[in-house]
Short mmCIF file of C-alpha atoms in Angstrom, two decimals:
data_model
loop_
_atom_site.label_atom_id
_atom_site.label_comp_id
_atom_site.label_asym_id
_atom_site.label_seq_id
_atom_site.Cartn_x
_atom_site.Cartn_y
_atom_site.Cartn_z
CA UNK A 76 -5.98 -0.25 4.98
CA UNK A 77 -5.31 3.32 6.21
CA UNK A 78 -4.41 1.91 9.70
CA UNK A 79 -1.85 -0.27 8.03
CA UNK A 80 -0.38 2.11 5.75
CA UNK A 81 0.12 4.33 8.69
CA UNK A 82 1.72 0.83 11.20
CA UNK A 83 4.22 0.12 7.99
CA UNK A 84 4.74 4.16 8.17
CA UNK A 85 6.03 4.43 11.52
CA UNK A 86 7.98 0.60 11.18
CA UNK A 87 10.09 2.52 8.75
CA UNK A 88 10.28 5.80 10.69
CA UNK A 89 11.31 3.88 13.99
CA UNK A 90 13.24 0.88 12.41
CA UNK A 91 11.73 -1.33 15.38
CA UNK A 92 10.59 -4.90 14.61
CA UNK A 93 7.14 -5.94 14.05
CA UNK A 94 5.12 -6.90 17.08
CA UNK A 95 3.63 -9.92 17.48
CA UNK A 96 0.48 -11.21 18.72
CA UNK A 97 -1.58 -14.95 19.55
CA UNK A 98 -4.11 -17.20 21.08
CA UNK A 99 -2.75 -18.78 24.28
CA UNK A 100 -4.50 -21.53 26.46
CA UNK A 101 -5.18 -21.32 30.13
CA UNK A 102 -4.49 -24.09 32.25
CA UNK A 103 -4.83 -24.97 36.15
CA UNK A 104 -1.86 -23.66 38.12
CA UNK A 105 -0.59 -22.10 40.87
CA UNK A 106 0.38 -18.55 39.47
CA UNK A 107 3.09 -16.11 40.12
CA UNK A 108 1.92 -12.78 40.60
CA UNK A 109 3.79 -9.49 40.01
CA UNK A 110 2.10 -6.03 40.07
CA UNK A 111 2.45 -3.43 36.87
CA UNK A 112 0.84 -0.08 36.76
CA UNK A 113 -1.78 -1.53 34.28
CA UNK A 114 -2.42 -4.96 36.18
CA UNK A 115 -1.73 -8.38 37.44
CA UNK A 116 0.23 -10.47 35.80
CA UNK A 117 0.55 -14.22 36.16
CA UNK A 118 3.03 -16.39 35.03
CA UNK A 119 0.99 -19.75 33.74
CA UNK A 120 2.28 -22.74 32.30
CA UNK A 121 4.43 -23.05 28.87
CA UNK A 122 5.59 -19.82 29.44
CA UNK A 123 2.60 -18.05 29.52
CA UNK A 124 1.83 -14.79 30.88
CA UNK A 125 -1.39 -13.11 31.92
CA UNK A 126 -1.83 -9.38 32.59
CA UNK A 127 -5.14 -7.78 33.43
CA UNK A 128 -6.79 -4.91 34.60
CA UNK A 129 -10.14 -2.93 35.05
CA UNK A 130 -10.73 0.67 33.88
CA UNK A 131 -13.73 2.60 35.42
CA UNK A 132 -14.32 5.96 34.07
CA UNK A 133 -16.62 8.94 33.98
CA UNK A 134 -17.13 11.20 31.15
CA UNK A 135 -19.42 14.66 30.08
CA UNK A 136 -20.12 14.34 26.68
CA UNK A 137 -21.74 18.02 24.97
CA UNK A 138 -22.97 15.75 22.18
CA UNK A 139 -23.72 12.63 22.07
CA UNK A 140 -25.32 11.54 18.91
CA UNK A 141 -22.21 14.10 17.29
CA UNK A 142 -25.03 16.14 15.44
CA UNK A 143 -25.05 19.52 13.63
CA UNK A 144 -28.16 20.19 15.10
CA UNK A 145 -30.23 19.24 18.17
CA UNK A 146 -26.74 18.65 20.15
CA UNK A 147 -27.80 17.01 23.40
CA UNK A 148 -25.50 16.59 25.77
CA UNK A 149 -25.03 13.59 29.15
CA UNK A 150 -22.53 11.57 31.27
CA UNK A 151 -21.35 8.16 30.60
CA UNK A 152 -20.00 5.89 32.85
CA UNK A 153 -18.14 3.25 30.71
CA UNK A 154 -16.38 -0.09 32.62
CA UNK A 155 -13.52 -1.67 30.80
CA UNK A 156 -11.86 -5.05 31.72
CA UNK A 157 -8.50 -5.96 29.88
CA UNK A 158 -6.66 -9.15 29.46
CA UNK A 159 -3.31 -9.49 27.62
CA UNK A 160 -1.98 -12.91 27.01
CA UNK A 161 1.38 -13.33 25.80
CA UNK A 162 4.25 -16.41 25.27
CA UNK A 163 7.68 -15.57 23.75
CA UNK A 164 10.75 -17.81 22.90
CA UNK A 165 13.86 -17.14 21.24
CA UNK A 166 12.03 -17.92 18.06
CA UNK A 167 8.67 -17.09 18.34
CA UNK A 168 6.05 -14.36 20.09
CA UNK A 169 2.66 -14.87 20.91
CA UNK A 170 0.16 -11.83 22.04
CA UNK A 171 -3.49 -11.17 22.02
CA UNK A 172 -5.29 -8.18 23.61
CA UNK A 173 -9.06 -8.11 24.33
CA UNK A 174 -11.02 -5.21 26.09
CA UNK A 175 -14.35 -4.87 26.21
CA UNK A 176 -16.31 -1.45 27.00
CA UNK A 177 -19.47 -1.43 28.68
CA UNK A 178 -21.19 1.87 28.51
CA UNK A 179 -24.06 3.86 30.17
CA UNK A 180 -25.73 7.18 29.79
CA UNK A 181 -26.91 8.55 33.10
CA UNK A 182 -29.75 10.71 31.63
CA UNK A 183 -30.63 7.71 28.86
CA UNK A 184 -30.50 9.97 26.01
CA UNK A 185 -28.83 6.99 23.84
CA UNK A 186 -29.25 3.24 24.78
CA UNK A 187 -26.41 1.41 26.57
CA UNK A 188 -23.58 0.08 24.56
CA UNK A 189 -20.68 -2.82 24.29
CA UNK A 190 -17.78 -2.10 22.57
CA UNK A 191 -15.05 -4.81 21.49
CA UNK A 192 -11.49 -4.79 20.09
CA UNK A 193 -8.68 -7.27 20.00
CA UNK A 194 -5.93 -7.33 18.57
CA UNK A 195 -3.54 -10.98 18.00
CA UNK A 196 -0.71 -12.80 16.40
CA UNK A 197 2.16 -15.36 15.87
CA UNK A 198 5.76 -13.95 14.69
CA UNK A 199 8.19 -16.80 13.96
CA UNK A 200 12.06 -16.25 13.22
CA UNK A 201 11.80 -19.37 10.94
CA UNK A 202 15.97 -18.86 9.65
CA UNK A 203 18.57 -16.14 10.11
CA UNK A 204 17.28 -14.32 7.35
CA UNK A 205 13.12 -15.02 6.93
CA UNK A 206 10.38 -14.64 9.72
CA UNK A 207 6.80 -14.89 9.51
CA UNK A 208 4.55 -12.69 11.27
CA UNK A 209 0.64 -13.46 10.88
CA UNK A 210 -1.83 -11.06 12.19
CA UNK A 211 -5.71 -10.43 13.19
CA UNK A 212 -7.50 -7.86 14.53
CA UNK A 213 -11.10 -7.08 15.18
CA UNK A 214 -13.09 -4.08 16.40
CA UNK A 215 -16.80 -3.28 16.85
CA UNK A 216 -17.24 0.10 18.74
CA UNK A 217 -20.19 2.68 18.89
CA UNK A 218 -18.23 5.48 17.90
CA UNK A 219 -14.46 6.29 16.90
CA UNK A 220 -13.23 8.82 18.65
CA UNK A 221 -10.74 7.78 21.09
CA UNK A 222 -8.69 8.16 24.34
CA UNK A 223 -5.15 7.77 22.20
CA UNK A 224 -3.13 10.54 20.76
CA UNK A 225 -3.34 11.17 17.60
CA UNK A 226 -0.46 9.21 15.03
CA UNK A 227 0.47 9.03 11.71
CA UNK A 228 -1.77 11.28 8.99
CA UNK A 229 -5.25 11.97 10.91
CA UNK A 230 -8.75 10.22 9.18
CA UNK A 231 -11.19 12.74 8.37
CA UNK A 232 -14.27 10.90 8.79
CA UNK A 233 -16.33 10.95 12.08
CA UNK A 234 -18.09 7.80 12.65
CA UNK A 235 -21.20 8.86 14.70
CA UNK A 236 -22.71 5.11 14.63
CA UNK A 237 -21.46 1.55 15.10
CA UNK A 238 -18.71 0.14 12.75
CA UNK A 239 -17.42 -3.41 13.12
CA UNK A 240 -13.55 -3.74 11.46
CA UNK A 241 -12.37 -7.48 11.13
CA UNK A 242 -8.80 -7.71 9.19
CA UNK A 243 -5.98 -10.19 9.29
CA UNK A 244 -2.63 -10.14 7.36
CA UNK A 245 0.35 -12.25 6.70
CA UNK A 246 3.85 -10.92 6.26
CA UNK A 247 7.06 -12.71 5.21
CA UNK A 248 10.04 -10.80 6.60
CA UNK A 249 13.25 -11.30 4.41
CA UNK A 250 16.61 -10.47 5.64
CA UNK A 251 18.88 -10.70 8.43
CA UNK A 252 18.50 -9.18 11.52
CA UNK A 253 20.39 -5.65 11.67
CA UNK A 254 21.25 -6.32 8.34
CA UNK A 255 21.48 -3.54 5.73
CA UNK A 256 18.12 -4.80 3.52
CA UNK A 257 15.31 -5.57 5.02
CA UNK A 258 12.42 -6.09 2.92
CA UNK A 259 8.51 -7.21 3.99
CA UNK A 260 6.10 -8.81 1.86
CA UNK A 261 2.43 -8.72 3.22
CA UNK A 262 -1.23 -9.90 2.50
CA UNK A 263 -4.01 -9.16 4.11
CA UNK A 264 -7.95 -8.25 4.22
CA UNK A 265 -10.31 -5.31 6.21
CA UNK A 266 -13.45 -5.63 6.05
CA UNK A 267 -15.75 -2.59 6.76
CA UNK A 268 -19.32 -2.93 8.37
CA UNK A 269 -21.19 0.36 9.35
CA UNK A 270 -24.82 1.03 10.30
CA UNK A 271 -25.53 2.28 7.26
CA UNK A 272 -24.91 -0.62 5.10
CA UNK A 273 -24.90 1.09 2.18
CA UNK A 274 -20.99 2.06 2.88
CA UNK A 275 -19.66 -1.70 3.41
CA UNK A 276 -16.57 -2.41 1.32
CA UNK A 277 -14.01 -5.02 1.48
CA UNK A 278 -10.33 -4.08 1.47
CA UNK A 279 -7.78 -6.69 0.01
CA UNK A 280 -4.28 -5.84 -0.41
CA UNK A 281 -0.98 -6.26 -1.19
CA UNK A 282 1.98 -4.83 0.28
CA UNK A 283 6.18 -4.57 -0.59
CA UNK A 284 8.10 -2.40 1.86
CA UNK A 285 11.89 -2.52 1.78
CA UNK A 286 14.63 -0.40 3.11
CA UNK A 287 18.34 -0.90 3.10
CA UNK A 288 20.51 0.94 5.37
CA UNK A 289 23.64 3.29 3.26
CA UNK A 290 25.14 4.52 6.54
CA UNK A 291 24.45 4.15 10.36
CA UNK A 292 22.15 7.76 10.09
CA UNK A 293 20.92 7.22 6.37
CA UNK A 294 18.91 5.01 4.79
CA UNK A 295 16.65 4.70 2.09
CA UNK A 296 13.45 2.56 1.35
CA UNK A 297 10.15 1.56 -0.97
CA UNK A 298 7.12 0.76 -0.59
CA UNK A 299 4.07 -0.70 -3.13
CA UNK A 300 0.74 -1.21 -2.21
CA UNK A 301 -1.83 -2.67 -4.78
CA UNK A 302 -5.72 -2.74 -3.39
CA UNK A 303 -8.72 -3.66 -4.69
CA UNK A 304 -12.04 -2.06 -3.27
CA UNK A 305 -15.33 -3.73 -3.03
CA UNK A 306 -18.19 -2.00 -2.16
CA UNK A 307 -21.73 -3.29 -1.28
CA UNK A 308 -23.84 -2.46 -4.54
CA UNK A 309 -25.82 0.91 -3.82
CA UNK A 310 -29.09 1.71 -6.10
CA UNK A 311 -29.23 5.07 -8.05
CA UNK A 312 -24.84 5.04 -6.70
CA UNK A 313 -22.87 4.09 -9.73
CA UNK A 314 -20.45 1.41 -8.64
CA UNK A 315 -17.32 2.35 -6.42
CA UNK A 316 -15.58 -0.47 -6.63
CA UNK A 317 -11.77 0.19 -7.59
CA UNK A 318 -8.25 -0.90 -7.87
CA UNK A 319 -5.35 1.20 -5.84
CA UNK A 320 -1.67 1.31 -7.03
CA UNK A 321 0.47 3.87 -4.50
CA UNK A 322 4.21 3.73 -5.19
CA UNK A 323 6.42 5.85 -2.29
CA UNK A 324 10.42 6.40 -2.28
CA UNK A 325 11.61 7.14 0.86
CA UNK A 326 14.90 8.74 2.90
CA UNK A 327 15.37 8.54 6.27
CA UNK A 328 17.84 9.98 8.54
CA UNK A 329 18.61 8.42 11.75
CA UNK A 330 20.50 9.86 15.23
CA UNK A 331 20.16 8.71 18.79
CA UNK A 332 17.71 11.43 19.70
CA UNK A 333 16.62 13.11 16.63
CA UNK A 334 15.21 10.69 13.31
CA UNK A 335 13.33 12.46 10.28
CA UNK A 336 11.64 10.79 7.17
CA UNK A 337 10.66 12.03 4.13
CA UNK A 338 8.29 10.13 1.51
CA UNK A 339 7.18 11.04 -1.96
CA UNK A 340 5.22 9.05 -4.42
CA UNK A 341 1.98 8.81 -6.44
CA UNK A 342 -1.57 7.44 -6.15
CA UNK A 343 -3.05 5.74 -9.12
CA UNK A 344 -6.74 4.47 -8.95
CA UNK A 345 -8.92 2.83 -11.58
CA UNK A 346 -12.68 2.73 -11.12
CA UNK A 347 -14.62 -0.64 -12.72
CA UNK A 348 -17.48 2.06 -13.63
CA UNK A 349 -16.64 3.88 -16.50
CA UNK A 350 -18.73 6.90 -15.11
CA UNK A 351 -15.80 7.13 -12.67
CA UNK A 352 -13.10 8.96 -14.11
CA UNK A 353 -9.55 7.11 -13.37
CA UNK A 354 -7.40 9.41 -10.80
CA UNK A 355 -3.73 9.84 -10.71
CA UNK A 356 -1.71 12.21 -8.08
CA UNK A 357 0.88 12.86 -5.65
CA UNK A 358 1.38 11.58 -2.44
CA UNK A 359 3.85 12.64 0.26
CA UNK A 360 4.75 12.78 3.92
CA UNK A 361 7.09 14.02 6.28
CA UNK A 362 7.85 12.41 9.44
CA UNK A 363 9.79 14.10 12.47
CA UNK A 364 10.44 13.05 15.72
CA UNK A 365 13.00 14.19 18.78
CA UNK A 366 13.65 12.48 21.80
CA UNK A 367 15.98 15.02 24.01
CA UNK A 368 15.22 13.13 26.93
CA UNK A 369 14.11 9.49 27.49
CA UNK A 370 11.22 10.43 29.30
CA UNK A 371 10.17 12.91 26.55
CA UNK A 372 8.89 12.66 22.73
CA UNK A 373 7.79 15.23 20.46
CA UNK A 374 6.83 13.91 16.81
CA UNK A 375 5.14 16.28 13.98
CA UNK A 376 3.71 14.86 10.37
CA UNK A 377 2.42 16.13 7.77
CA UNK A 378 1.39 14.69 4.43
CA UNK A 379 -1.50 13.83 1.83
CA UNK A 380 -3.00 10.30 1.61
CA UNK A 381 -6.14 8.69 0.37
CA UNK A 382 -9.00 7.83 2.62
CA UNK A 383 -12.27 6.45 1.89
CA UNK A 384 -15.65 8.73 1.65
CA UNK A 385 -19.33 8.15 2.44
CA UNK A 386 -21.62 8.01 0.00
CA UNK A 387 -21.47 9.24 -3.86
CA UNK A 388 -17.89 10.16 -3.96
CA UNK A 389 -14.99 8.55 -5.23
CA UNK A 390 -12.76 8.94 -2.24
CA UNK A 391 -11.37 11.77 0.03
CA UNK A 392 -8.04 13.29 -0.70
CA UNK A 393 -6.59 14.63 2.62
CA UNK A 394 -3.81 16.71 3.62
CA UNK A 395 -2.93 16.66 7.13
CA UNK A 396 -1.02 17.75 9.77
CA UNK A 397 -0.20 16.32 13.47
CA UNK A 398 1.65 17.20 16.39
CA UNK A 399 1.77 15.03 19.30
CA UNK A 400 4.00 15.22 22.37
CA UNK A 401 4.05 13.00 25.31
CA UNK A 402 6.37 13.32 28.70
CA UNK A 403 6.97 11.45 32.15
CA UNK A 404 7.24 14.32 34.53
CA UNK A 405 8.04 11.60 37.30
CA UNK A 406 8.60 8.37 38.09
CA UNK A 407 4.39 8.03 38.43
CA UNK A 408 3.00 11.31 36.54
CA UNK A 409 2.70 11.43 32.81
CA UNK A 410 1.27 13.61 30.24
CA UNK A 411 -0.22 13.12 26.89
CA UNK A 412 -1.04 16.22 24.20
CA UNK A 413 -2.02 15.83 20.40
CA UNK A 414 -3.62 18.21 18.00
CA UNK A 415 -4.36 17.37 14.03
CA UNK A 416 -6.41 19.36 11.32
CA UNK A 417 -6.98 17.74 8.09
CA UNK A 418 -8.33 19.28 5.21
CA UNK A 419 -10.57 16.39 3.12
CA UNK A 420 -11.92 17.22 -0.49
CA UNK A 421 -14.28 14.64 -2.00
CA UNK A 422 -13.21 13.55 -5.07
CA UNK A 423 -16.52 13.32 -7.31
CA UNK A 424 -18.83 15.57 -5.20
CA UNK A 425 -18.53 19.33 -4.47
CA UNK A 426 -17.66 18.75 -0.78
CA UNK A 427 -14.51 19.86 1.53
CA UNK A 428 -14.18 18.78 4.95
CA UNK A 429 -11.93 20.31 7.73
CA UNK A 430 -11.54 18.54 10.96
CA UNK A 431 -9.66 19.65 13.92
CA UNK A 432 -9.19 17.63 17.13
CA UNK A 433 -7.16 18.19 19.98
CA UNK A 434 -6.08 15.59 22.97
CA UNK A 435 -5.31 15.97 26.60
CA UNK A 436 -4.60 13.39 29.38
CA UNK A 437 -2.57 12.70 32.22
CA UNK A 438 -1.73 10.02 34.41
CA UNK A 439 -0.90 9.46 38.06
CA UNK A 440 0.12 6.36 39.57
CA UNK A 441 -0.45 7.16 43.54
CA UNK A 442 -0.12 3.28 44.24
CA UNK A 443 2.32 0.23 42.67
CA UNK A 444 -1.38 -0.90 41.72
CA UNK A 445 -3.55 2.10 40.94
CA UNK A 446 -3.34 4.42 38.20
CA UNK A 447 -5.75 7.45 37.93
CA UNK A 448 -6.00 9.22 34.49
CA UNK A 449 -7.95 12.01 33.67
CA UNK A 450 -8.24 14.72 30.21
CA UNK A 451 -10.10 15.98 27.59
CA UNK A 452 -10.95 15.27 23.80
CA UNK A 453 -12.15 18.51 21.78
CA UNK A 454 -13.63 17.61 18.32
CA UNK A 455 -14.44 20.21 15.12
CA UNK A 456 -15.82 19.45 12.00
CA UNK A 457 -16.47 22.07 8.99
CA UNK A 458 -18.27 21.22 5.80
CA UNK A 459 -17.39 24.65 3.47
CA UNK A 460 -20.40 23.52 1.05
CA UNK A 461 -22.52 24.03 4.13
CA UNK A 462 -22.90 26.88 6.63
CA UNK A 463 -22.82 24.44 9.81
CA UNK A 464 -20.22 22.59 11.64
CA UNK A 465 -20.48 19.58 13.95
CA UNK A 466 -18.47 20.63 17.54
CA UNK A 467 -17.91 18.18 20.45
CA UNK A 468 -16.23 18.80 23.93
CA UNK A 469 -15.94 15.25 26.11
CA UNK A 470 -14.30 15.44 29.53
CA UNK A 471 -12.87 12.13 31.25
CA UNK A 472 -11.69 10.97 34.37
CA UNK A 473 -10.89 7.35 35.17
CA UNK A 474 -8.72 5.24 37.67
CA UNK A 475 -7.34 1.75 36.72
CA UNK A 476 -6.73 -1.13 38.88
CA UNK A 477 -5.76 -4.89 39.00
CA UNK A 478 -8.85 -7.36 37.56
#
């Protein structure tokens, strides 16, 4: 749900349409083939294009299990194929997105791994003033830390071991296009399956998010999400499961190069155990972004949000703060840069969290078909309750070609 809260987030923030995502067939043709800096694509039949592309990369990893203690260290060598598969009308879009990770440690100090995410959809225009966009997505990785910057408010949990993500969602999208109300309704599902077992939960929700535009640069908008929260039963755990009300006004001002957003609202959860105490409080974020150039973006939030613990505790309440900035020094050399620290407290336990991380990468396309990508991902975790903090340090350099 956090991931979603955080995609509405940034719909509002950047007034952009939804994207769109589906299943396409492959037939037998004689394809047209253009080069991109990511891949091939080729044009199929019905409209149908086909982009893909093979990542090879080498990273040093200072700890690979992401222990407090006994922090061993290795280099991985991970292969990635992608395929994108998209179809688009005046009406309707079609996308999907699958990459698979293969992974190896050279010094086998953790077994070989296969990691899996896709992402697809349908968006239909059905009249001038409703669309549909349905939704699915599904992820099963090894660990979640990641190449991308970071967005949106930062999670403050570490996920060391495998977690599998499935979700879907369907949205109807009232109003007319560059009209001054625009107004989504969504439904949808995550569900949540770690190693531990013990810390599956479903996610089911419910989502309103409207905005309506007062001038060209001002606008103004709302957003309701009900969830309900159910959690694998957990002996000698009194019972987390919950329902989630967050209510958030928001005011957004707009200019070519410049757009901030500010949100304010409250969080109000009601636990089914009565040895849970019921939890009401604020929520807020701030949103700013500036463009001077088209080739460069600097974006800063900051905010507090709910996220979801481990173990005994109710939930985490998190404040956080992110900077990102991204720039294309040339026509075929790019940078990435993102730092976030969140500070997590554990709502039912005495626990407090605070975890940094800080990205680096940048790209270089010597070839119309070759891009070559290299950077660095620096990881802290603090626990205040105890005198020990998890660190990790993972260097990465990779090229990219046509599949």
């Amino acid at each position: 749900m956090q991931s979603l809260r955080f995609a509405q987030f940034e719909k509002n923030f950047l007034r952009r349409k939804a994207s769109c995502a589906a299943v396409c067939l492959l037939g037998v043709c004689t394809p047209f083939l253009t080069h991109d800096a990511h891949g091939v694509t080729v044009t199929l039949p019905a409209g149908i294009e086909m982009t893909s592309s093979l990542l090879l990369e080498r990273e040093y990893d200072d700890n690979v299990f992401l222990t407090v203690d006994n922090q061993q260290d290795d280099w991985v060598t991970r292969v990635s194929p992608k395929v994108r598969w998209s179809r688009e009308t005046d009406i309707t879009s079609l996308e999907v997105d699958v990459v698979g990770t293969h992974g190896v440690y050279q010094s086998d100090t953790r077994q070989e791994f296969t990691d899996y995410m896709a992402d697809l959809g349908w968006q239909w225009r059905a009249a001038s003033f409703l669309g549909v966009n349905v939704s699915a997505g599904y992820v099963d990785v090894a660990q979640s830390i990641g190449r991308a910057p970071d967005a949106g408010l930062a999670p403050i949990l570490i996920e060391a071991e495998r977690v599998k993500r499935p979700s879907a969602d369907i949205a109807l999208q009232l109003g007319r296009q560059n009209g001054l109300l625009q107004t989504q309704v969504t439904h949808g599902f995550q569900e949540n399956e770690f190693k531990d077992s013990s810390r599956d939960f479903t996610d089911t929700y419910n989502l309103l998010d409207s905005d309506y535009a007062l001038t060209e640069q001002w606008s103004v908008g709302l957003q309701v999400i009900d969830r309900e929260l159910d959690y694998v039963e957990v002996d000698d755990i009194v019972s987390r499961d919950s329902e989630e009300r967050t209510i958030m006004g928001s005011i957004t001002y707009g200019l070519p190069k410049t757009t901030v957003q500010v949100r304010m609202g409250e969080l109000q959860r009601s636990f089914a155990a009565d040895e849970r105490p019921d939890f009401s409080g604020p929520r807020w974020d701030i949103m700013a972004s500036w463009r001077p150039r088209t080739y460069s973006t600097l974006s800063i939030t900051v905010g507090r949000n709910a996220q979801e613990a481990a173990g005994a505790a109710d939930f985490v309440d998190v404040d956080s703060r992110v900077f990102s900035w991204s720039h294309q020094w040339s026509g075929g050399f790019s940078s990435d840069i993102s730092f976030s620290k969140s500070e997590g407290e554990f709502v039912g336990i005495d626990r407090t969290d605070v975890v940094s991380r800080s990205r680096f990468s940048l790209r270089y396309q010597p070839l119309e078909w070759l891009q070559v990508q290299m950077g660095l991902i620096d990881l802290k975790n603090e626990t205040e309750q105890v005198p020990a903090s998890l660190q990790n340090t993972r260097y990465f350099v990779g090229i990219e070609a046509p599949l």
